[in-house]
């Protein structure tokens, strides 16, 4: 019988070297979350004396300067996001972000904190939505080799982790470079520091902005036309190939087709800042259409370059100055065609916009190579991680 559960394969525990022990979670891990003051997100600062760690994906969520809020236990810690399932290794004093932040530490000196962190990364915490997930951790069986073996495993995984973190950092550097390039070539969009001509979205389009197609459930079929949905447009560029397909005749395709020089924007979002977010579409060898939660912009390429338009609409200063005032605030924030068309934007000379797009293309090519490197470094790390907790990494 295959003894496994949602989190770990229990059969692997039987194959561990004889020098390893297997302990219940409650015997190894202390939950030191209680008794600490928690800071509401509305009080997070961009600068301060003490870092704030919450359950979000970023290592540090903000800063604050009141030492009364510092976690009482001494570092290091493993921080677990009770809602997000995120694990973080924290080796410095910090302040807890409110709600969902769990502080975990070994109960005894026979367990290394970093080893415990890597063990948590090796398990599969089920996704229960925005529910509590700590209950799953409490069912774990924790494999514990001798302390010296834990330290050896930790050193190997540290080196593998450095490789993937370096790739991630280099990719982030390229992302920052694109924003710096925009500012260098066009100045601060909020103040129009270089004095470019102002226009509106409506006046720089080849055709009117167009809401997408609504397809009823029965129109989704295996051999239809690929349709871009909101979930496909979250990451700034659509990745065709595995999109849902719908029935669409020539009339629908003609009306809703999306091309590589077009831009799509989200019509609505659960948060205010998420509405009117732009997304690029790559060259593709079959027709693509888009659904009704999205709006298509087809720029007049004699006036505006699609890449420039994307980076303008994605620039935080430009969004604050020109875009977000046209977004409605409600439970689901949104923008309609009237508001979208009224958005003002800078219109530098088209040759300068085209130069910007060429440089972005070169940066994107280099970034793609790094992303391929990241895939390999992540595969290596995950392979070593799995071997480590099967007792196969250190003989």
mmCIF file of C-alpha atoms in Angstrom:
data_model
loop_
_atom_site.group_PDB
_atom_site.id
_atom_site.type_symbol
_atom_site.label_atom_id
_atom_site.label_comp_id
_atom_site.label_asym_id
_atom_site.label_seq_id
_atom_site.Cartn_x
_atom_site.Cartn_y
_atom_site.Cartn_z
ATOM 1 C CA UNK A 1 0.000 0.000 0.000
ATOM 2 C CA UNK A 2 1.352 3.443 -0.958
ATOM 3 C CA UNK A 3 1.353 5.386 2.300
ATOM 4 C CA UNK A 4 1.309 9.057 1.361
ATOM 5 C CA UNK A 5 -0.760 12.073 2.209
ATOM 6 C CA UNK A 6 -1.266 15.517 0.735
ATOM 7 C CA UNK A 7 1.955 16.857 2.233
ATOM 8 C CA UNK A 8 4.583 14.116 2.082
ATOM 9 C CA UNK A 9 5.237 10.566 0.954
ATOM 10 C CA UNK A 10 5.357 8.591 4.173
ATOM 11 C CA UNK A 11 7.010 5.637 2.432
ATOM 12 C CA UNK A 12 10.153 7.715 1.962
ATOM 13 C CA UNK A 13 10.491 7.991 5.731
ATOM 14 C CA UNK A 14 10.893 4.200 5.971
ATOM 15 C CA UNK A 15 13.871 4.328 3.595
ATOM 16 C CA UNK A 16 15.897 6.859 5.576
ATOM 17 C CA UNK A 17 19.329 5.860 6.943
ATOM 18 C CA UNK A 18 19.248 4.243 10.377
ATOM 19 C CA UNK A 19 20.953 7.279 11.928
ATOM 20 C CA UNK A 20 17.923 9.433 11.130
ATOM 21 C CA UNK A 21 14.982 9.882 13.493
ATOM 22 C CA UNK A 22 11.392 10.651 12.487
ATOM 23 C CA UNK A 23 9.563 13.025 14.795
ATOM 24 C CA UNK A 24 6.082 14.482 15.043
ATOM 25 C CA UNK A 25 5.800 18.175 14.177
ATOM 26 C CA UNK A 26 4.769 19.024 17.735
ATOM 27 C CA UNK A 27 7.925 17.355 19.125
ATOM 28 C CA UNK A 28 10.253 19.437 16.944
ATOM 29 C CA UNK A 29 8.631 22.786 16.206
ATOM 30 C CA UNK A 30 7.581 25.591 18.536
ATOM 31 C CA UNK A 31 4.955 28.100 17.385
ATOM 32 C CA UNK A 32 6.268 31.356 18.858
ATOM 33 C CA UNK A 33 3.719 33.610 17.172
ATOM 34 C CA UNK A 34 1.707 34.346 20.299
ATOM 35 C CA UNK A 35 2.472 37.154 22.700
ATOM 36 C CA UNK A 36 3.880 39.479 20.017
ATOM 37 C CA UNK A 37 2.356 42.753 18.910
ATOM 38 C CA UNK A 38 1.208 42.725 15.279
ATOM 39 C CA UNK A 39 1.322 45.757 13.019
ATOM 40 C CA UNK A 40 -1.537 46.563 10.628
ATOM 41 C CA UNK A 41 -0.510 47.022 6.994
ATOM 42 C CA UNK A 42 -1.800 50.593 7.048
ATOM 43 C CA UNK A 43 1.056 51.432 9.451
ATOM 44 C CA UNK A 44 3.859 49.976 7.314
ATOM 45 C CA UNK A 45 6.482 52.560 6.320
ATOM 46 C CA UNK A 46 8.947 52.690 3.425
ATOM 47 C CA UNK A 47 11.745 53.515 5.855
ATOM 48 C CA UNK A 48 12.390 52.742 9.504
ATOM 49 C CA UNK A 49 14.736 51.108 11.996
ATOM 50 C CA UNK A 50 13.110 47.666 12.104
ATOM 51 C CA UNK A 51 12.009 45.425 9.228
ATOM 52 C CA UNK A 52 8.426 44.135 9.050
ATOM 53 C CA UNK A 53 7.867 40.558 7.893
ATOM 54 C CA UNK A 54 4.379 39.402 6.971
ATOM 55 C CA UNK A 55 2.887 36.462 5.087
ATOM 56 C CA UNK A 56 3.377 38.048 1.647
ATOM 57 C CA UNK A 57 5.860 36.855 -0.979
ATOM 58 C CA UNK A 58 8.405 39.634 -0.354
ATOM 59 C CA UNK A 59 11.017 39.011 2.317
ATOM 60 C CA UNK A 60 10.458 42.439 3.875
ATOM 61 C CA UNK A 61 7.012 44.067 3.699
ATOM 62 C CA UNK A 62 7.943 47.454 5.177
ATOM 63 C CA UNK A 63 9.562 49.166 8.140
ATOM 64 C CA UNK A 64 8.681 50.613 11.548
ATOM 65 C CA UNK A 65 10.718 52.111 14.376
ATOM 66 C CA UNK A 66 8.961 51.141 17.613
ATOM 67 C CA UNK A 67 11.001 48.393 19.374
ATOM 68 C CA UNK A 68 7.953 47.437 21.474
ATOM 69 C CA UNK A 69 6.614 45.671 18.380
ATOM 70 C CA UNK A 70 9.676 43.459 17.889
ATOM 71 C CA UNK A 71 9.227 39.692 18.064
ATOM 72 C CA UNK A 72 10.229 38.518 21.533
ATOM 73 C CA UNK A 73 12.009 35.302 20.536
ATOM 74 C CA UNK A 74 15.572 35.593 19.260
ATOM 75 C CA UNK A 75 16.451 34.796 15.623
ATOM 76 C CA UNK A 76 16.689 32.778 13.481
ATOM 77 C CA UNK A 77 13.085 32.009 12.579
ATOM 78 C CA UNK A 78 11.029 30.229 9.942
ATOM 79 C CA UNK A 79 8.074 32.453 9.025
ATOM 80 C CA UNK A 80 5.023 30.750 7.531
ATOM 81 C CA UNK A 81 2.126 32.486 5.769
ATOM 82 C CA UNK A 82 -0.985 30.842 7.195
ATOM 83 C CA UNK A 83 -3.045 32.048 4.231
ATOM 84 C CA UNK A 84 -0.371 32.288 1.523
ATOM 85 C CA UNK A 85 1.616 29.078 2.326
ATOM 86 C CA UNK A 86 4.847 31.062 1.887
ATOM 87 C CA UNK A 87 7.935 30.058 3.908
ATOM 88 C CA UNK A 88 10.755 32.487 4.737
ATOM 89 C CA UNK A 89 14.014 32.060 6.616
ATOM 90 C CA UNK A 90 14.606 35.153 8.750
ATOM 91 C CA UNK A 91 17.911 35.598 10.582
ATOM 92 C CA UNK A 92 17.344 39.113 11.925
ATOM 93 C CA UNK A 93 14.966 40.692 14.490
ATOM 94 C CA UNK A 94 11.693 41.914 12.974
ATOM 95 C CA UNK A 95 8.130 43.095 13.569
ATOM 96 C CA UNK A 96 5.190 40.834 12.697
ATOM 97 C CA UNK A 97 2.736 41.926 10.051
ATOM 98 C CA UNK A 98 -0.855 41.502 11.165
ATOM 99 C CA UNK A 99 -2.876 38.332 10.465
ATOM 100 C CA UNK A 100 -1.583 35.064 9.094
ATOM 101 C CA UNK A 101 2.088 35.356 10.116
ATOM 102 C CA UNK A 102 3.365 32.277 11.956
ATOM 103 C CA UNK A 103 6.780 32.250 13.685
ATOM 104 C CA UNK A 104 8.265 28.748 13.885
ATOM 105 C CA UNK A 105 11.477 27.686 15.644
ATOM 106 C CA UNK A 106 13.049 24.389 16.693
ATOM 107 C CA UNK A 107 12.172 23.361 20.253
ATOM 108 C CA UNK A 108 15.528 21.752 20.892
ATOM 109 C CA UNK A 109 19.153 22.181 19.843
ATOM 110 C CA UNK A 110 19.118 18.882 17.927
ATOM 111 C CA UNK A 111 17.340 20.616 15.020
ATOM 112 C CA UNK A 112 19.027 23.258 12.855
ATOM 113 C CA UNK A 113 16.725 26.187 11.948
ATOM 114 C CA UNK A 114 17.891 26.387 8.328
ATOM 115 C CA UNK A 115 17.532 22.613 7.936
ATOM 116 C CA UNK A 116 13.950 22.940 9.210
ATOM 117 C CA UNK A 117 13.287 25.728 6.688
ATOM 118 C CA UNK A 118 14.558 23.600 3.805
ATOM 119 C CA UNK A 119 12.432 20.681 4.993
ATOM 120 C CA UNK A 120 9.347 22.883 4.831
ATOM 121 C CA UNK A 121 10.269 23.863 1.250
ATOM 122 C CA UNK A 122 10.343 20.173 0.302
ATOM 123 C CA UNK A 123 6.725 19.501 1.243
ATOM 124 C CA UNK A 124 3.527 20.189 -0.648
ATOM 125 C CA UNK A 125 1.114 22.286 1.410
ATOM 126 C CA UNK A 126 -2.373 21.878 -0.125
ATOM 127 C CA UNK A 127 -3.996 25.049 -1.410
ATOM 128 C CA UNK A 128 -7.142 25.675 0.625
ATOM 129 C CA UNK A 129 -7.660 29.146 -0.842
ATOM 130 C CA UNK A 130 -7.630 32.058 1.598
ATOM 131 C CA UNK A 131 -8.083 29.666 4.485
ATOM 132 C CA UNK A 132 -5.728 28.680 7.293
ATOM 133 C CA UNK A 133 -2.993 26.206 6.353
ATOM 134 C CA UNK A 134 -1.064 25.772 9.620
ATOM 135 C CA UNK A 135 -3.318 22.823 10.438
ATOM 136 C CA UNK A 136 -1.612 20.878 7.641
ATOM 137 C CA UNK A 137 1.867 21.515 9.026
ATOM 138 C CA UNK A 138 0.851 20.105 12.382
ATOM 139 C CA UNK A 139 0.279 16.675 10.773
ATOM 140 C CA UNK A 140 3.854 16.448 9.423
ATOM 141 C CA UNK A 141 6.440 13.824 10.250
ATOM 142 C CA UNK A 142 9.875 15.497 10.326
ATOM 143 C CA UNK A 143 12.986 13.518 9.342
ATOM 144 C CA UNK A 144 15.919 14.439 11.602
ATOM 145 C CA UNK A 145 19.452 13.253 10.867
ATOM 146 C CA UNK A 146 22.320 13.910 13.310
ATOM 147 C CA UNK A 147 23.046 17.622 13.726
ATOM 148 C CA UNK A 148 26.305 17.483 11.742
ATOM 149 C CA UNK A 149 24.465 15.861 8.826
ATOM 150 C CA UNK A 150 21.820 18.595 9.011
ATOM 151 C CA UNK A 151 24.560 21.220 8.737
ATOM 152 C CA UNK A 152 26.159 19.484 5.730
ATOM 153 C CA UNK A 153 22.806 19.257 3.959
ATOM 154 C CA UNK A 154 22.140 22.918 4.726
ATOM 155 C CA UNK A 155 25.497 23.996 3.266
ATOM 156 C CA UNK A 156 24.844 22.132 0.001
ATOM 157 C CA UNK A 157 21.333 23.547 -0.332
ATOM 158 C CA UNK A 158 22.620 27.039 0.514
ATOM 159 C CA UNK A 159 25.019 26.893 -2.452
ATOM 160 C CA UNK A 160 22.277 25.675 -4.809
ATOM 161 C CA UNK A 161 19.922 28.361 -3.505
ATOM 162 C CA UNK A 162 22.553 31.043 -4.179
ATOM 163 C CA UNK A 163 22.522 30.091 -7.871
ATOM 164 C CA UNK A 164 18.772 30.481 -8.269
ATOM 165 C CA UNK A 165 18.683 33.662 -6.180
ATOM 166 C CA UNK A 166 21.445 35.156 -8.351
ATOM 167 C CA UNK A 167 19.425 34.419 -11.497
ATOM 168 C CA UNK A 168 16.323 35.969 -9.906
ATOM 169 C CA UNK A 169 18.265 39.073 -8.893
ATOM 170 C CA UNK A 170 19.716 39.515 -12.382
ATOM 171 C CA UNK A 171 16.214 39.263 -13.884
ATOM 172 C CA UNK A 172 14.997 41.899 -11.412
ATOM 173 C CA UNK A 173 17.939 44.083 -12.453
ATOM 174 C CA UNK A 174 16.821 43.872 -16.086
ATOM 175 C CA UNK A 175 13.284 44.836 -15.046
ATOM 176 C CA UNK A 176 14.691 47.863 -13.219
ATOM 177 C CA UNK A 177 16.828 48.691 -16.255
ATOM 178 C CA UNK A 178 13.766 48.989 -18.493
ATOM 179 C CA UNK A 179 12.182 51.491 -16.090
ATOM 180 C CA UNK A 180 15.444 53.464 -15.880
ATOM 181 C CA UNK A 181 15.697 53.513 -19.665
ATOM 182 C CA UNK A 182 12.161 54.911 -19.904
ATOM 183 C CA UNK A 183 12.994 57.718 -17.463
ATOM 184 C CA UNK A 184 16.329 58.475 -19.143
ATOM 185 C CA UNK A 185 14.751 58.816 -22.585
ATOM 186 C CA UNK A 186 11.416 60.437 -21.698
ATOM 187 C CA UNK A 187 11.827 62.004 -18.256
ATOM 188 C CA UNK A 188 9.352 61.900 -15.400
ATOM 189 C CA UNK A 189 5.962 61.236 -17.016
ATOM 190 C CA UNK A 190 4.041 62.739 -14.084
ATOM 191 C CA UNK A 191 5.627 66.171 -14.496
ATOM 192 C CA UNK A 192 6.414 65.845 -18.230
ATOM 193 C CA UNK A 193 9.891 67.126 -17.396
ATOM 194 C CA UNK A 194 10.985 67.043 -21.044
ATOM 195 C CA UNK A 195 7.972 68.972 -22.325
ATOM 196 C CA UNK A 196 6.525 66.374 -24.712
ATOM 197 C CA UNK A 197 3.231 66.922 -26.515
ATOM 198 C CA UNK A 198 0.183 65.694 -24.591
ATOM 199 C CA UNK A 199 -2.663 63.787 -26.175
ATOM 200 C CA UNK A 200 -5.355 61.304 -25.108
ATOM 201 C CA UNK A 201 -5.716 57.571 -25.690
ATOM 202 C CA UNK A 202 -8.653 58.207 -28.033
ATOM 203 C CA UNK A 203 -6.524 60.370 -30.346
ATOM 204 C CA UNK A 204 -3.598 57.965 -30.736
ATOM 205 C CA UNK A 205 -5.603 54.896 -31.780
ATOM 206 C CA UNK A 206 -5.970 53.513 -35.295
ATOM 207 C CA UNK A 207 -9.420 52.118 -34.398
ATOM 208 C CA UNK A 208 -11.700 52.686 -31.428
ATOM 209 C CA UNK A 209 -10.982 50.828 -28.198
ATOM 210 C CA UNK A 210 -12.974 47.605 -28.119
ATOM 211 C CA UNK A 211 -14.317 45.470 -25.254
ATOM 212 C CA UNK A 212 -13.762 41.736 -25.686
ATOM 213 C CA UNK A 213 -16.082 38.864 -26.545
ATOM 214 C CA UNK A 214 -18.378 37.193 -24.021
ATOM 215 C CA UNK A 215 -18.555 33.443 -24.672
ATOM 216 C CA UNK A 216 -21.190 31.335 -22.850
ATOM 217 C CA UNK A 217 -19.983 28.098 -21.296
ATOM 218 C CA UNK A 218 -21.298 25.937 -24.144
ATOM 219 C CA UNK A 219 -19.079 27.812 -26.630
ATOM 220 C CA UNK A 220 -15.863 26.548 -25.022
ATOM 221 C CA UNK A 221 -14.608 23.693 -27.208
ATOM 222 C CA UNK A 222 -11.340 21.787 -27.650
ATOM 223 C CA UNK A 223 -10.659 22.745 -31.282
ATOM 224 C CA UNK A 224 -11.852 26.359 -31.283
ATOM 225 C CA UNK A 225 -10.008 29.689 -31.402
ATOM 226 C CA UNK A 226 -7.693 30.571 -28.505
ATOM 227 C CA UNK A 227 -9.177 33.301 -26.298
ATOM 228 C CA UNK A 228 -7.207 35.472 -23.859
ATOM 229 C CA UNK A 229 -8.771 35.726 -20.398
ATOM 230 C CA UNK A 230 -7.997 38.002 -17.443
ATOM 231 C CA UNK A 231 -5.884 35.289 -15.836
ATOM 232 C CA UNK A 232 -3.733 35.134 -18.994
ATOM 233 C CA UNK A 233 -3.008 38.872 -18.847
ATOM 234 C CA UNK A 234 -1.615 39.122 -15.306
ATOM 235 C CA UNK A 235 2.062 38.840 -16.224
ATOM 236 C CA UNK A 236 2.487 41.733 -18.689
ATOM 237 C CA UNK A 237 2.742 39.522 -21.767
ATOM 238 C CA UNK A 238 0.326 36.842 -22.995
ATOM 239 C CA UNK A 239 1.737 33.349 -23.499
ATOM 240 C CA UNK A 240 -0.338 31.658 -26.219
ATOM 241 C CA UNK A 241 -0.338 27.891 -26.615
ATOM 242 C CA UNK A 242 -2.403 26.735 -23.648
ATOM 243 C CA UNK A 243 -5.231 29.265 -23.708
ATOM 244 C CA UNK A 244 -8.862 28.165 -23.510
ATOM 245 C CA UNK A 245 -10.567 27.780 -26.890
ATOM 246 C CA UNK A 246 -14.020 28.906 -28.004
ATOM 247 C CA UNK A 247 -16.247 28.692 -31.061
ATOM 248 C CA UNK A 248 -15.690 31.764 -33.248
ATOM 249 C CA UNK A 249 -16.744 32.411 -36.839
ATOM 250 C CA UNK A 250 -15.021 34.835 -39.228
ATOM 251 C CA UNK A 251 -17.231 37.716 -38.080
ATOM 252 C CA UNK A 252 -16.214 37.251 -34.434
ATOM 253 C CA UNK A 253 -12.554 36.845 -35.310
ATOM 254 C CA UNK A 254 -12.615 40.015 -37.410
ATOM 255 C CA UNK A 255 -14.176 41.987 -34.548
ATOM 256 C CA UNK A 256 -12.164 40.584 -31.624
ATOM 257 C CA UNK A 257 -8.863 39.454 -33.091
ATOM 258 C CA UNK A 258 -5.813 40.609 -31.144
ATOM 259 C CA UNK A 259 -2.551 41.249 -33.007
ATOM 260 C CA UNK A 260 1.051 41.626 -31.876
ATOM 261 C CA UNK A 261 0.992 45.426 -32.200
ATOM 262 C CA UNK A 262 -2.165 45.671 -30.092
ATOM 263 C CA UNK A 263 -2.315 46.191 -26.353
ATOM 264 C CA UNK A 264 -4.916 44.723 -24.006
ATOM 265 C CA UNK A 265 -5.986 46.275 -20.698
ATOM 266 C CA UNK A 266 -7.899 44.829 -17.763
ATOM 267 C CA UNK A 267 -11.343 46.403 -17.450
ATOM 268 C CA UNK A 268 -11.804 45.484 -13.808
ATOM 269 C CA UNK A 269 -9.902 44.356 -10.748
ATOM 270 C CA UNK A 270 -10.513 43.426 -7.111
ATOM 271 C CA UNK A 271 -8.087 46.184 -6.136
ATOM 272 C CA UNK A 272 -8.010 49.783 -7.340
ATOM 273 C CA UNK A 273 -4.431 49.693 -8.650
ATOM 274 C CA UNK A 274 -5.086 46.551 -10.700
ATOM 275 C CA UNK A 275 -7.593 48.084 -13.123
ATOM 276 C CA UNK A 276 -6.362 49.319 -16.534
ATOM 277 C CA UNK A 277 -3.172 47.258 -16.295
ATOM 278 C CA UNK A 278 -1.631 46.829 -19.769
ATOM 279 C CA UNK A 279 -0.479 43.569 -21.330
ATOM 280 C CA UNK A 280 1.541 42.891 -24.483
ATOM 281 C CA UNK A 281 0.751 40.206 -27.070
ATOM 282 C CA UNK A 282 3.577 38.370 -28.886
ATOM 283 C CA UNK A 283 3.715 37.364 -32.537
ATOM 284 C CA UNK A 284 1.655 34.186 -32.981
ATOM 285 C CA UNK A 285 0.852 31.915 -35.916
ATOM 286 C CA UNK A 286 -2.892 31.494 -35.370
ATOM 287 C CA UNK A 287 -5.758 33.895 -34.589
ATOM 288 C CA UNK A 288 -6.252 35.042 -31.005
ATOM 289 C CA UNK A 289 -9.341 36.737 -29.590
ATOM 290 C CA UNK A 290 -9.935 38.149 -26.102
ATOM 291 C CA UNK A 291 -12.738 38.016 -23.560
ATOM 292 C CA UNK A 292 -15.079 40.666 -22.237
ATOM 293 C CA UNK A 293 -13.072 41.590 -19.119
ATOM 294 C CA UNK A 294 -10.389 43.037 -21.374
ATOM 295 C CA UNK A 295 -10.211 46.060 -23.686
ATOM 296 C CA UNK A 296 -8.169 46.167 -26.896
ATOM 297 C CA UNK A 297 -6.105 49.187 -27.889
ATOM 298 C CA UNK A 298 -4.830 49.312 -31.464
ATOM 299 C CA UNK A 299 -2.331 52.206 -31.639
ATOM 300 C CA UNK A 300 -1.752 54.313 -34.743
ATOM 301 C CA UNK A 301 1.878 53.316 -35.262
ATOM 302 C CA UNK A 302 2.676 56.598 -37.007
ATOM 303 C CA UNK A 303 1.935 58.344 -33.690
ATOM 304 C CA UNK A 304 2.571 55.880 -30.896
ATOM 305 C CA UNK A 305 4.731 52.774 -30.509
ATOM 306 C CA UNK A 306 3.032 49.853 -28.733
ATOM 307 C CA UNK A 307 6.045 49.171 -26.511
ATOM 308 C CA UNK A 308 6.252 52.825 -25.484
ATOM 309 C CA UNK A 309 2.501 52.851 -24.734
ATOM 310 C CA UNK A 310 2.852 49.710 -22.598
ATOM 311 C CA UNK A 311 5.685 51.152 -20.510
ATOM 312 C CA UNK A 312 3.906 54.474 -20.128
ATOM 313 C CA UNK A 313 0.692 52.846 -18.883
ATOM 314 C CA UNK A 314 2.715 50.545 -16.618
ATOM 315 C CA UNK A 315 4.810 53.332 -15.073
ATOM 316 C CA UNK A 316 3.659 53.963 -11.497
ATOM 317 C CA UNK A 317 4.158 57.736 -11.720
ATOM 318 C CA UNK A 318 2.158 57.889 -14.943
ATOM 319 C CA UNK A 319 -0.582 55.692 -13.497
ATOM 320 C CA UNK A 320 -0.940 57.926 -10.455
ATOM 321 C CA UNK A 321 -0.977 61.110 -12.546
ATOM 322 C CA UNK A 322 -3.024 60.115 -15.606
ATOM 323 C CA UNK A 323 -4.656 56.682 -15.310
ATOM 324 C CA UNK A 324 -6.100 55.926 -11.881
ATOM 325 C CA UNK A 325 -8.307 59.033 -11.726
ATOM 326 C CA UNK A 326 -10.415 57.382 -14.460
ATOM 327 C CA UNK A 327 -10.788 54.111 -12.513
ATOM 328 C CA UNK A 328 -13.964 53.732 -10.448
ATOM 329 C CA UNK A 329 -13.558 52.771 -6.790
ATOM 330 C CA UNK A 330 -15.929 50.023 -5.646
ATOM 331 C CA UNK A 331 -15.878 46.390 -4.518
ATOM 332 C CA UNK A 332 -14.611 45.609 -8.017
ATOM 333 C CA UNK A 333 -12.739 48.608 -9.425
ATOM 334 C CA UNK A 334 -12.904 49.176 -13.158
ATOM 335 C CA UNK A 335 -12.532 51.409 -16.175
ATOM 336 C CA UNK A 336 -14.868 51.807 -19.142
ATOM 337 C CA UNK A 337 -14.100 52.929 -22.687
ATOM 338 C CA UNK A 338 -15.074 56.529 -21.960
ATOM 339 C CA UNK A 339 -12.648 56.764 -19.044
ATOM 340 C CA UNK A 340 -9.939 54.905 -20.947
ATOM 341 C CA UNK A 341 -10.164 57.164 -23.971
ATOM 342 C CA UNK A 342 -9.894 60.258 -21.750
ATOM 343 C CA UNK A 343 -6.532 59.196 -20.278
ATOM 344 C CA UNK A 344 -3.835 61.712 -21.135
ATOM 345 C CA UNK A 345 -0.399 60.544 -22.227
ATOM 346 C CA UNK A 346 2.915 61.922 -23.436
ATOM 347 C CA UNK A 347 3.630 61.692 -27.173
ATOM 348 C CA UNK A 348 7.379 62.028 -27.839
ATOM 349 C CA UNK A 349 8.622 61.907 -31.473
ATOM 350 C CA UNK A 350 7.881 58.487 -32.982
ATOM 351 C CA UNK A 351 11.520 57.908 -33.953
ATOM 352 C CA UNK A 352 12.511 58.250 -30.275
ATOM 353 C CA UNK A 353 9.732 55.857 -29.239
ATOM 354 C CA UNK A 354 10.947 53.356 -31.841
ATOM 355 C CA UNK A 355 14.530 53.625 -30.530
ATOM 356 C CA UNK A 356 13.212 52.888 -27.049
ATOM 357 C CA UNK A 357 11.346 49.815 -28.343
ATOM 358 C CA UNK A 358 14.502 48.495 -30.063
ATOM 359 C CA UNK A 359 16.493 48.815 -26.838
ATOM 360 C CA UNK A 360 13.730 47.101 -24.879
ATOM 361 C CA UNK A 361 13.793 44.260 -27.406
ATOM 362 C CA UNK A 362 17.538 43.790 -26.816
ATOM 363 C CA UNK A 363 17.061 43.814 -23.026
ATOM 364 C CA UNK A 364 14.190 41.326 -23.338
ATOM 365 C CA UNK A 365 16.379 38.924 -25.342
ATOM 366 C CA UNK A 366 19.023 38.988 -22.613
ATOM 367 C CA UNK A 367 16.377 38.579 -19.934
ATOM 368 C CA UNK A 368 14.999 35.524 -21.747
ATOM 369 C CA UNK A 369 18.416 33.849 -21.547
ATOM 370 C CA UNK A 370 18.488 34.514 -17.808
ATOM 371 C CA UNK A 371 14.987 33.081 -17.428
ATOM 372 C CA UNK A 372 16.182 29.879 -19.108
ATOM 373 C CA UNK A 373 19.126 29.804 -16.698
ATOM 374 C CA UNK A 374 16.722 30.295 -13.787
ATOM 375 C CA UNK A 375 14.662 27.286 -14.889
ATOM 376 C CA UNK A 376 17.809 25.130 -14.751
ATOM 377 C CA UNK A 377 18.981 26.481 -11.381
ATOM 378 C CA UNK A 378 15.499 25.966 -9.896
ATOM 379 C CA UNK A 379 15.414 22.399 -11.239
ATOM 380 C CA UNK A 380 18.821 21.714 -9.673
ATOM 381 C CA UNK A 381 17.766 23.159 -6.312
ATOM 382 C CA UNK A 382 14.495 21.217 -6.230
ATOM 383 C CA UNK A 383 16.266 17.997 -7.187
ATOM 384 C CA UNK A 384 18.779 18.413 -4.351
ATOM 385 C CA UNK A 385 15.961 19.372 -1.982
ATOM 386 C CA UNK A 386 14.072 16.150 -2.644
ATOM 387 C CA UNK A 387 17.223 14.033 -2.341
ATOM 388 C CA UNK A 388 18.119 15.725 0.945
ATOM 389 C CA UNK A 389 14.964 14.589 2.722
ATOM 390 C CA UNK A 390 15.076 11.087 1.298
ATOM 391 C CA UNK A 391 18.492 10.689 2.922
ATOM 392 C CA UNK A 392 20.214 10.501 -0.492
ATOM 393 C CA UNK A 393 22.211 13.754 -0.483
ATOM 394 C CA UNK A 394 24.744 12.844 2.231
ATOM 395 C CA UNK A 395 26.026 9.256 2.280
#
